[in-house]
Amino acid sequence: MTERLTVLIVEDDPNVLLGCEQALALEGIATLGVASAEEAREHLKPGFAGVVVSDIHLPGVDGLTLMKELKAQDATLPVILITGHGDVSLAVQAMKDGAYDFLEKPFSPERLFEVVSRALEQRRLSLEVASLRRQLEDRSSLEAMLIGRSAAIERLRALIADLADTSANVLIHGETGTGKELVARCLHEISNRQRHHFVALNCGGMAENLFESEIFGHEAHAFTGASKRRIGKIEYANGGTLFLDEIESMPLALQIKLLRVLQERVLERLGSNTLIPVDCRVIAATKSDLKELSAQGSFRNDLYYRLNVVTLELPSLRERREDIPLLFEHFLLQAAARFDRPVPQLEPHEQSALLSHDWPGNVRELRNVAERFALGIRAPLANGGSVNGPLPLADAVEAFERALIAEELRRQNGNLSRASEALRIAKTTLHDKVKKYGL
């Protein structure tokens, strides 16, 4: 955990509260002091990054009741109780009920620091474990959403899992058909924004005169034909994610307005002077070089740098040919189920055609081929399915070999000895090929 942990002190005696805060501050520990359990609840959300030190005797809800509430909400949260003279038996029972430790008044600053330090270390470890578990769960779900076993896709899934819960804007760059919207949806679905809307807008698929109303919304009678108020895409995405595809197509005048929203986190509907706060994560996608476009003056330089906090580069399908059989099988099964057809079997020469095809349309093109194949239209595979012709022979052979080795290594769980036996080649030869193909 890189986040700094905080000690929340719940104490109605201002002198004791001040003494605790000062003692911990001298040791470099961040504190937050409140005088009641009711105030404490406002700060104690699930996953609170810190520990709680609470007096047992509080006005209103007492410390024991607060502790039980907190342990029910988060069993790993350390709660340290402050007791008065004669309350030791009560504190011991509280420890049996889940309290981390107790401090009997009067206690020394050294005793406070000792107990709090141990509790903070335990909390730090529990939060790290919870974070790792979430990442593992996220990556497991990512494997179902973003299919592939190539090194490029593994790296992409790891980046998505690391970035999902941050608020950083993301720029997705990739060729047409590489799955830019799918990656944006993955970032949304495994993030803490998943309960809110994912709003997608294609900046290149709309007339310029309608674009401003679509993205910012408008009030009734803001212009001719505006009979009622309309909530724009940005406002609708509040709390969630706004995905702007083909961002390079956004008109320059609207780029300025979008930049203002990103900087100030407020917007104005057309026909209104009211500022509306918005909190949405912006993910933009492009197949163009935005840096080059901004150098040419066709894309705002300041917007480019605002969007380009993190860039995800999506590999083309020809850069991850070993994923083609798995992706094709996935799309084929989906299509066969949708069309209520039996799943056809690939002939060896058809799989070779899949692997040697250049795939200018990337994953989208592969899906279309799989759907036609499920319908019994096999002709496109006979010559590699390529309008541009097949790859040069040497490239096609390498692509086929790379895919076969990658698939066999997957089946053998990465065991080179078993894979070399299955492929009937020497282990040293296989090792050299694995190194050559970056597997």
Short mmCIF file of C-alpha atoms in Angstrom, two decimals:
data_model
loop_
_atom_site.label_atom_id
_atom_site.label_comp_id
_atom_site.label_asym_id
_atom_site.label_seq_id
_atom_site.Cartn_x
_atom_site.Cartn_y
_atom_site.Cartn_z
CA MET A 1 0.00 0.00 0.00
CA THR A 2 1.43 3.35 -1.01
CA GLU A 3 -1.46 5.25 0.55
CA ARG A 4 -0.65 6.83 3.92
CA LEU A 5 -2.63 5.28 6.75
CA THR A 6 -4.57 7.39 9.25
CA VAL A 7 -5.47 6.87 12.89
CA LEU A 8 -9.08 7.91 13.57
CA ILE A 9 -9.37 8.88 17.25
CA VAL A 10 -12.86 8.91 18.76
CA GLU A 11 -12.67 10.68 22.11
CA ASP A 12 -15.09 13.15 23.73
CA ASP A 13 -12.53 14.46 26.25
CA PRO A 14 -10.76 17.25 24.31
CA ASN A 15 -7.62 17.03 26.47
CA VAL A 16 -7.20 13.29 25.90
CA LEU A 17 -7.94 13.75 22.18
CA LEU A 18 -5.35 16.51 21.84
CA GLY A 19 -2.76 14.49 23.77
CA CYS A 20 -3.25 11.46 21.50
CA GLU A 21 -3.05 13.56 18.33
CA GLN A 22 0.12 15.32 19.45
CA ALA A 23 1.84 12.12 20.59
CA LEU A 24 1.19 10.41 17.25
CA ALA A 25 2.01 13.51 15.20
CA LEU A 26 5.45 13.60 16.82
CA GLU A 27 6.00 10.08 15.47
CA GLY A 28 4.92 11.11 11.95
CA ILE A 29 1.55 9.34 12.10
CA ALA A 30 -1.45 11.02 10.47
CA THR A 31 -4.49 11.42 12.74
CA LEU A 32 -8.10 12.50 12.51
CA GLY A 33 -9.96 13.38 15.72
CA VAL A 34 -13.72 13.28 16.32
CA ALA A 35 -15.81 13.55 19.50
CA SER A 36 -18.51 10.94 18.87
CA ALA A 37 -19.29 7.66 17.14
CA GLU A 38 -21.78 9.50 14.94
CA GLU A 39 -18.99 11.73 13.59
CA ALA A 40 -16.69 8.73 13.19
CA ARG A 41 -19.21 6.93 10.97
CA GLU A 42 -18.92 9.71 8.38
CA HIS A 43 -15.27 8.83 7.83
CA LEU A 44 -15.41 5.05 8.14
CA LYS A 45 -16.28 3.59 4.77
CA PRO A 46 -15.44 -0.04 3.81
CA GLY A 47 -11.71 -0.36 3.21
CA PHE A 48 -10.85 2.60 5.47
CA ALA A 49 -7.10 3.17 5.12
CA GLY A 50 -6.18 3.25 8.77
CA VAL A 51 -7.10 2.12 12.27
CA VAL A 52 -9.54 3.32 14.92
CA VAL A 53 -8.77 4.33 18.52
CA SER A 54 -12.03 4.82 20.44
CA ASP A 55 -13.00 5.52 24.02
CA ILE A 56 -15.53 3.03 25.37
CA HIS A 57 -17.56 5.74 27.07
CA LEU A 58 -18.90 8.18 24.49
CA PRO A 59 -21.99 10.38 24.35
CA GLY A 60 -24.72 8.70 22.33
CA VAL A 61 -23.47 5.50 20.69
CA ASP A 62 -20.72 4.01 22.88
CA GLY A 63 -17.37 2.67 21.76
CA LEU A 64 -18.32 -0.99 22.09
CA THR A 65 -21.33 -0.57 19.81
CA LEU A 66 -19.20 1.36 17.32
CA MET A 67 -16.61 -1.41 17.36
CA LYS A 68 -19.24 -4.08 16.62
CA GLU A 69 -20.58 -2.01 13.71
CA LEU A 70 -17.11 -1.56 12.28
CA LYS A 71 -16.16 -5.24 12.64
CA ALA A 72 -19.40 -6.24 10.92
CA GLN A 73 -18.52 -3.87 8.07
CA ASP A 74 -14.83 -4.83 7.85
CA ALA A 75 -13.60 -7.69 10.02
CA THR A 76 -9.93 -6.81 9.34
CA LEU A 77 -10.14 -3.22 10.63
CA PRO A 78 -8.14 -2.89 13.90
CA VAL A 79 -10.11 -1.13 16.65
CA ILE A 80 -8.22 -0.09 19.81
CA LEU A 81 -10.37 0.76 22.83
CA ILE A 82 -9.60 3.31 25.53
CA THR A 83 -10.88 2.28 28.95
CA GLY A 84 -11.23 3.99 32.28
CA HIS A 85 -10.06 2.60 35.61
CA GLY A 86 -12.14 -0.45 36.52
CA ASP A 87 -13.17 -1.20 32.91
CA VAL A 88 -10.41 -3.72 32.27
CA SER A 89 -12.73 -6.75 32.41
CA LEU A 90 -15.01 -5.01 29.92
CA ALA A 91 -12.05 -4.36 27.62
CA VAL A 92 -10.88 -7.98 27.85
CA GLN A 93 -14.34 -9.14 26.79
CA ALA A 94 -14.24 -6.62 23.95
CA MET A 95 -10.98 -8.16 22.74
CA LYS A 96 -12.69 -11.55 22.68
CA ASP A 97 -15.37 -9.88 20.55
CA GLY A 98 -12.82 -8.57 18.06
CA ALA A 99 -11.07 -5.49 19.49
CA TYR A 100 -7.40 -5.30 18.51
CA ASP A 101 -6.13 -4.08 21.90
CA PHE A 102 -7.02 -1.66 24.69
CA LEU A 103 -5.39 1.26 26.48
CA GLU A 104 -6.17 1.88 30.15
CA LYS A 105 -6.23 5.52 31.26
CA PRO A 106 -3.88 7.10 32.04
CA PHE A 107 -1.54 5.70 29.35
CA SER A 108 1.84 7.00 28.23
CA PRO A 109 2.59 8.34 24.74
CA GLU A 110 5.03 5.44 24.34
CA ARG A 111 2.30 2.88 25.08
CA LEU A 112 -0.05 4.60 22.61
CA PHE A 113 2.61 4.62 19.89
CA GLU A 114 3.51 0.96 20.49
CA VAL A 115 -0.09 -0.29 20.18
CA VAL A 116 -0.98 1.96 17.25
CA SER A 117 2.21 1.04 15.33
CA ARG A 118 1.42 -2.67 15.56
CA ALA A 119 -2.19 -2.05 14.51
CA LEU A 120 -1.09 0.08 11.54
CA GLU A 121 1.29 -2.61 10.33
CA GLN A 122 -1.45 -5.24 10.56
CA ARG A 123 -3.83 -2.93 8.70
CA ARG A 124 -1.26 -2.23 6.01
CA LEU A 125 -0.79 -5.95 5.42
CA SER A 126 -4.53 -6.69 5.35
CA LEU A 127 -5.14 -3.90 2.83
CA GLU A 128 -2.30 -5.20 0.64
CA VAL A 129 -3.76 -8.71 0.73
CA ALA A 130 -7.23 -7.36 -0.14
CA SER A 131 -5.74 -5.35 -3.00
CA LEU A 132 -3.91 -8.40 -4.38
CA ARG A 133 -7.07 -10.50 -4.15
CA ARG A 134 -9.01 -7.85 -6.05
CA GLN A 135 -6.33 -7.75 -8.73
CA LEU A 136 -6.43 -11.54 -9.07
CA GLU A 137 -10.22 -11.48 -9.35
CA ASP A 138 -10.03 -8.63 -11.83
CA ARG A 139 -7.48 -10.44 -13.94
CA SER A 140 -9.57 -13.60 -13.87
CA SER A 141 -12.60 -11.68 -15.14
CA LEU A 142 -10.37 -9.85 -17.61
CA GLU A 143 -9.32 -13.17 -19.15
CA ALA A 144 -12.97 -13.85 -19.95
CA MET A 145 -13.47 -10.37 -21.45
CA LEU A 146 -10.14 -9.88 -23.19
CA ILE A 147 -9.25 -13.19 -24.78
CA GLY A 148 -5.73 -14.22 -25.65
CA ARG A 149 -2.58 -15.81 -24.27
CA SER A 150 0.05 -13.82 -26.14
CA ALA A 151 2.59 -11.80 -24.19
CA ALA A 152 1.10 -8.58 -25.62
CA ILE A 153 -2.40 -9.38 -24.31
CA GLU A 154 -1.04 -10.55 -20.95
CA ARG A 155 0.72 -7.19 -20.57
CA LEU A 156 -2.42 -5.33 -21.61
CA ARG A 157 -4.57 -7.20 -19.05
CA ALA A 158 -2.02 -6.44 -16.31
CA LEU A 159 -2.05 -2.73 -17.21
CA ILE A 160 -5.85 -2.62 -17.21
CA ALA A 161 -5.99 -4.29 -13.78
CA ASP A 162 -3.46 -1.80 -12.40
CA LEU A 163 -5.21 1.24 -13.88
CA ALA A 164 -8.86 0.33 -13.34
CA ASP A 165 -9.34 1.86 -9.89
CA THR A 166 -7.38 5.03 -10.59
CA SER A 167 -9.05 8.23 -11.78
CA ALA A 168 -6.43 8.82 -14.48
CA ASN A 169 -7.68 9.64 -17.97
CA VAL A 170 -6.65 7.01 -20.50
CA LEU A 171 -5.90 7.26 -24.21
CA ILE A 172 -6.32 4.01 -26.15
CA HIS A 173 -4.41 3.81 -29.42
CA GLY A 174 -4.82 1.06 -31.95
CA GLU A 175 -5.80 0.14 -35.47
CA THR A 176 -9.42 -0.22 -36.52
CA GLY A 177 -10.91 -3.43 -35.13
CA THR A 178 -8.37 -4.05 -32.36
CA GLY A 179 -11.01 -3.71 -29.61
CA LYS A 180 -10.61 -0.18 -28.27
CA GLU A 181 -14.17 0.01 -26.91
CA LEU A 182 -13.82 -3.46 -25.36
CA VAL A 183 -10.70 -2.31 -23.49
CA ALA A 184 -12.54 0.82 -22.31
CA ARG A 185 -15.40 -1.36 -21.04
CA CYS A 186 -12.91 -3.60 -19.24
CA LEU A 187 -11.44 -0.57 -17.46
CA HIS A 188 -14.95 0.43 -16.40
CA GLU A 189 -16.29 -3.00 -15.44
CA ILE A 190 -13.51 -3.88 -13.00
CA SER A 191 -13.28 -0.40 -11.49
CA ASN A 192 -15.08 1.14 -8.52
CA ARG A 193 -17.18 3.08 -11.07
CA GLN A 194 -18.87 -0.06 -12.41
CA ARG A 195 -22.19 0.69 -10.65
CA HIS A 196 -22.53 3.88 -12.68
CA HIS A 197 -22.98 4.37 -16.40
CA PHE A 198 -20.51 3.53 -19.14
CA VAL A 199 -21.34 6.05 -21.85
CA ALA A 200 -19.84 5.62 -25.33
CA LEU A 201 -19.84 8.33 -27.97
CA ASN A 202 -18.35 8.09 -31.45
CA CYS A 203 -16.97 11.53 -32.21
CA GLY A 204 -16.81 10.78 -35.92
CA GLY A 205 -20.34 9.53 -36.34
CA MET A 206 -22.33 12.70 -35.72
CA ALA A 207 -23.08 15.98 -37.50
CA GLU A 208 -21.14 18.89 -35.98
CA ASN A 209 -24.29 20.95 -35.35
CA LEU A 210 -25.70 18.15 -33.15
CA PHE A 211 -22.50 17.25 -31.39
CA GLU A 212 -22.50 20.00 -28.76
CA SER A 213 -26.06 19.24 -27.65
CA GLU A 214 -25.28 15.51 -27.56
CA ILE A 215 -22.23 15.79 -25.35
CA PHE A 216 -23.15 18.77 -23.12
CA GLY A 217 -26.97 18.56 -23.16
CA HIS A 218 -29.40 21.46 -23.51
CA GLU A 219 -32.25 23.22 -21.77
CA ALA A 220 -35.77 23.37 -23.21
CA HIS A 221 -36.03 25.97 -25.99
CA ALA A 222 -32.24 26.45 -26.10
CA PHE A 223 -32.54 26.33 -29.91
CA THR A 224 -35.18 25.59 -32.53
CA GLY A 225 -36.53 22.09 -32.02
CA ALA A 226 -35.35 21.78 -28.42
CA SER A 227 -38.77 21.12 -26.91
CA LYS A 228 -37.48 19.72 -23.61
CA ARG A 229 -34.35 19.49 -21.50
CA ARG A 230 -31.79 16.90 -22.58
CA ILE A 231 -29.08 15.45 -20.35
CA GLY A 232 -25.80 15.26 -22.28
CA LYS A 233 -23.41 12.32 -22.45
CA ILE A 234 -20.92 13.83 -19.98
CA GLU A 235 -23.58 14.50 -17.36
CA TYR A 236 -25.13 11.06 -17.89
CA ALA A 237 -21.71 9.52 -17.25
CA ASN A 238 -21.41 11.27 -13.87
CA GLY A 239 -19.85 8.83 -11.39
CA GLY A 240 -19.02 6.46 -14.24
CA THR A 241 -16.98 6.43 -17.43
CA LEU A 242 -17.21 8.49 -20.62
CA PHE A 243 -15.71 6.78 -23.68
CA LEU A 244 -14.93 9.07 -26.61
CA ASP A 245 -14.14 7.00 -29.70
CA GLU A 246 -12.40 8.56 -32.72
CA ILE A 247 -11.50 11.54 -30.55
CA GLU A 248 -9.45 12.97 -33.42
CA SER A 249 -12.75 13.73 -35.21
CA MET A 250 -14.03 16.09 -32.50
CA PRO A 251 -14.44 19.66 -33.86
CA LEU A 252 -11.82 22.08 -32.55
CA ALA A 253 -14.44 24.39 -31.01
CA LEU A 254 -15.78 21.52 -28.93
CA GLN A 255 -12.29 20.38 -27.97
CA ILE A 256 -11.93 23.70 -26.11
CA LYS A 257 -15.19 23.10 -24.21
CA LEU A 258 -14.25 19.51 -23.40
CA LEU A 259 -10.88 20.68 -22.07
CA ARG A 260 -12.66 23.09 -19.73
CA VAL A 261 -14.84 20.27 -18.37
CA LEU A 262 -11.77 18.09 -17.78
CA GLN A 263 -9.92 20.90 -16.01
CA GLU A 264 -12.73 22.35 -13.91
CA ARG A 265 -15.01 19.30 -13.56
CA VAL A 266 -18.12 21.37 -14.31
CA LEU A 267 -20.26 21.83 -17.43
CA GLU A 268 -23.04 24.07 -18.69
CA ARG A 269 -25.93 22.77 -20.74
CA LEU A 270 -26.73 24.74 -23.89
CA GLY A 271 -29.11 27.57 -22.98
CA SER A 272 -28.11 27.54 -19.31
CA ASN A 273 -25.75 29.56 -17.11
CA THR A 274 -25.80 27.01 -14.29
CA LEU A 275 -22.57 25.12 -13.59
CA ILE A 276 -23.15 21.41 -13.04
CA PRO A 277 -20.42 19.45 -11.19
CA VAL A 278 -19.42 16.24 -12.97
CA ASP A 279 -17.18 13.39 -11.90
CA CYS A 280 -16.57 10.98 -14.73
CA ARG A 281 -13.48 9.22 -15.94
CA VAL A 282 -12.67 10.01 -19.56
CA ILE A 283 -11.29 7.30 -21.82
CA ALA A 284 -10.51 8.41 -25.36
CA ALA A 285 -9.64 6.21 -28.32
CA THR A 286 -7.95 6.93 -31.62
CA LYS A 287 -6.31 5.18 -34.54
CA SER A 288 -4.36 8.36 -35.37
CA ASP A 289 -1.19 9.89 -33.96
CA LEU A 290 -2.69 12.69 -31.84
CA LYS A 291 0.73 14.16 -31.13
CA GLU A 292 1.31 14.56 -34.85
CA LEU A 293 -2.19 15.98 -35.36
CA SER A 294 -1.60 18.52 -32.58
CA ALA A 295 1.69 19.52 -34.20
CA GLN A 296 -0.26 20.11 -37.43
CA GLY A 297 -2.86 22.19 -35.57
CA SER A 298 -5.80 19.88 -36.24
CA PHE A 299 -5.98 18.69 -32.62
CA ARG A 300 -5.50 20.85 -29.54
CA ASN A 301 -2.14 20.27 -27.91
CA ASP A 302 -3.46 21.02 -24.40
CA LEU A 303 -6.33 18.54 -24.80
CA TYR A 304 -3.90 15.90 -26.04
CA TYR A 305 -1.79 16.20 -22.89
CA ARG A 306 -4.90 16.27 -20.67
CA LEU A 307 -6.16 13.01 -22.21
CA ASN A 308 -2.78 11.36 -22.51
CA VAL A 309 -2.15 10.70 -18.80
CA VAL A 310 -1.81 7.00 -19.64
CA THR A 311 -1.70 5.48 -23.13
CA LEU A 312 -2.67 1.88 -23.84
CA GLU A 313 -1.27 0.59 -27.13
CA LEU A 314 -3.42 -2.20 -28.56
CA PRO A 315 -1.56 -4.81 -30.62
CA SER A 316 -2.86 -5.64 -34.08
CA LEU A 317 -3.96 -9.22 -34.68
CA ARG A 318 -0.96 -9.89 -36.93
CA GLU A 319 1.26 -9.02 -33.94
CA ARG A 320 -0.35 -11.74 -31.83
CA ARG A 321 -1.05 -14.51 -34.31
CA GLU A 322 -0.83 -17.16 -31.58
CA ASP A 323 -4.17 -15.82 -30.27
CA ILE A 324 -5.97 -16.39 -33.58
CA PRO A 325 -7.03 -20.06 -32.99
CA LEU A 326 -8.39 -19.26 -29.51
CA LEU A 327 -10.23 -16.13 -30.67
CA PHE A 328 -11.64 -17.88 -33.72
CA GLU A 329 -12.92 -20.77 -31.60
CA HIS A 330 -14.52 -18.31 -29.16
CA PHE A 331 -16.30 -16.37 -31.92
CA LEU A 332 -17.28 -19.59 -33.67
CA LEU A 333 -18.93 -21.01 -30.54
CA GLN A 334 -20.77 -17.73 -29.96
CA ALA A 335 -22.00 -17.59 -33.55
CA ALA A 336 -23.08 -21.25 -33.62
CA ALA A 337 -25.13 -20.72 -30.46
CA ARG A 338 -26.68 -17.51 -31.81
CA PHE A 339 -27.56 -19.01 -35.19
CA ASP A 340 -28.61 -22.35 -33.63
CA ARG A 341 -26.15 -24.25 -35.81
CA PRO A 342 -23.74 -27.11 -35.05
CA VAL A 343 -20.13 -26.04 -34.57
CA PRO A 344 -18.21 -26.76 -37.79
CA GLN A 345 -14.70 -28.19 -37.62
CA LEU A 346 -11.69 -26.42 -39.09
CA GLU A 347 -9.62 -28.31 -41.65
CA PRO A 348 -5.82 -28.05 -41.28
CA HIS A 349 -5.47 -25.95 -44.43
CA GLU A 350 -8.18 -23.60 -43.12
CA GLN A 351 -6.35 -23.06 -39.84
CA SER A 352 -3.18 -22.40 -41.83
CA ALA A 353 -5.12 -19.81 -43.86
CA LEU A 354 -6.31 -18.13 -40.66
CA LEU A 355 -2.77 -17.90 -39.33
CA SER A 356 -1.25 -16.62 -42.57
CA HIS A 357 -3.88 -13.96 -43.32
CA ASP A 358 -2.77 -10.35 -42.76
CA TRP A 359 -6.01 -9.33 -40.93
CA PRO A 360 -6.25 -5.63 -41.87
CA GLY A 361 -9.57 -5.48 -40.00
CA ASN A 362 -8.04 -7.17 -36.94
CA VAL A 363 -10.30 -8.88 -34.37
CA ARG A 364 -13.45 -7.42 -35.92
CA GLU A 365 -12.59 -9.05 -39.24
CA LEU A 366 -11.81 -12.36 -37.52
CA ARG A 367 -15.22 -12.29 -35.81
CA ASN A 368 -16.93 -11.73 -39.17
CA VAL A 369 -15.08 -14.66 -40.72
CA ALA A 370 -16.06 -16.89 -37.76
CA GLU A 371 -19.72 -15.89 -38.12
CA ARG A 372 -19.71 -16.67 -41.85
CA PHE A 373 -17.96 -19.96 -41.09
CA ALA A 374 -20.70 -20.86 -38.56
CA LEU A 375 -23.26 -20.24 -41.31
CA GLY A 376 -21.45 -22.64 -43.61
CA ILE A 377 -19.74 -19.99 -45.76
CA ARG A 378 -16.23 -21.43 -45.88
CA ALA A 379 -14.96 -19.88 -49.13
CA PRO A 380 -13.12 -16.91 -47.57
CA LEU A 381 -10.81 -19.31 -45.73
CA ALA A 382 -9.81 -21.29 -48.79
CA ASN A 383 -7.39 -18.61 -49.97
CA GLY A 384 -6.59 -17.13 -46.57
CA GLY A 385 -9.60 -14.83 -46.48
CA SER A 386 -7.49 -11.94 -47.67
CA VAL A 387 -8.44 -9.31 -50.22
CA ASN A 388 -4.78 -8.32 -50.18
CA GLY A 389 -3.46 -11.79 -50.87
CA PRO A 390 -1.58 -14.11 -48.49
CA LEU A 391 1.56 -13.24 -46.56
CA PRO A 392 4.97 -13.96 -48.09
CA LEU A 393 5.79 -17.64 -47.61
CA ALA A 394 8.53 -17.07 -45.02
CA ASP A 395 6.26 -14.84 -42.91
CA ALA A 396 3.36 -17.28 -43.16
CA VAL A 397 5.58 -20.19 -42.07
CA GLU A 398 6.93 -18.23 -39.10
CA ALA A 399 3.42 -17.15 -38.06
CA PHE A 400 2.14 -20.71 -38.24
CA GLU A 401 5.13 -22.08 -36.31
CA ARG A 402 4.84 -19.41 -33.62
CA ALA A 403 1.14 -20.15 -33.11
CA LEU A 404 1.69 -23.93 -32.92
CA ILE A 405 4.48 -23.55 -30.35
CA ALA A 406 2.47 -21.08 -28.25
CA GLU A 407 -0.56 -23.40 -28.23
CA GLU A 408 1.52 -26.48 -27.27
CA LEU A 409 3.25 -24.57 -24.46
CA ARG A 410 -0.17 -23.57 -23.17
CA ARG A 411 -1.33 -27.20 -23.21
CA GLN A 412 1.82 -28.27 -21.37
CA ASN A 413 1.60 -25.40 -18.83
CA GLY A 414 4.88 -23.96 -20.09
CA ASN A 415 6.86 -27.21 -19.67
CA LEU A 416 9.53 -27.16 -22.42
CA SER A 417 10.41 -30.86 -22.11
CA ARG A 418 6.84 -32.08 -22.60
CA ALA A 419 6.21 -29.51 -25.35
CA SER A 420 9.34 -30.57 -27.26
CA GLU A 421 8.23 -34.22 -27.05
CA ALA A 422 4.73 -33.36 -28.30
CA LEU A 423 6.13 -31.25 -31.15
CA ARG A 424 8.85 -33.86 -31.87
CA ILE A 425 11.73 -31.38 -31.87
CA ALA A 426 14.82 -31.12 -29.71
CA LYS A 427 14.41 -29.21 -26.46
CA THR A 428 17.33 -26.90 -27.38
CA THR A 429 15.70 -26.14 -30.72
CA LEU A 430 12.40 -25.38 -29.01
CA HIS A 431 14.18 -23.15 -26.51
CA ASP A 432 15.75 -21.16 -29.36
CA LYS A 433 12.38 -20.76 -31.09
CA VAL A 434 10.67 -19.68 -27.86
CA LYS A 435 13.35 -17.01 -27.45
CA LYS A 436 13.08 -15.99 -31.12
CA TYR A 437 9.30 -15.54 -31.00
CA GLY A 438 9.28 -13.90 -27.56
CA LEU A 439 7.10 -16.64 -26.03
#
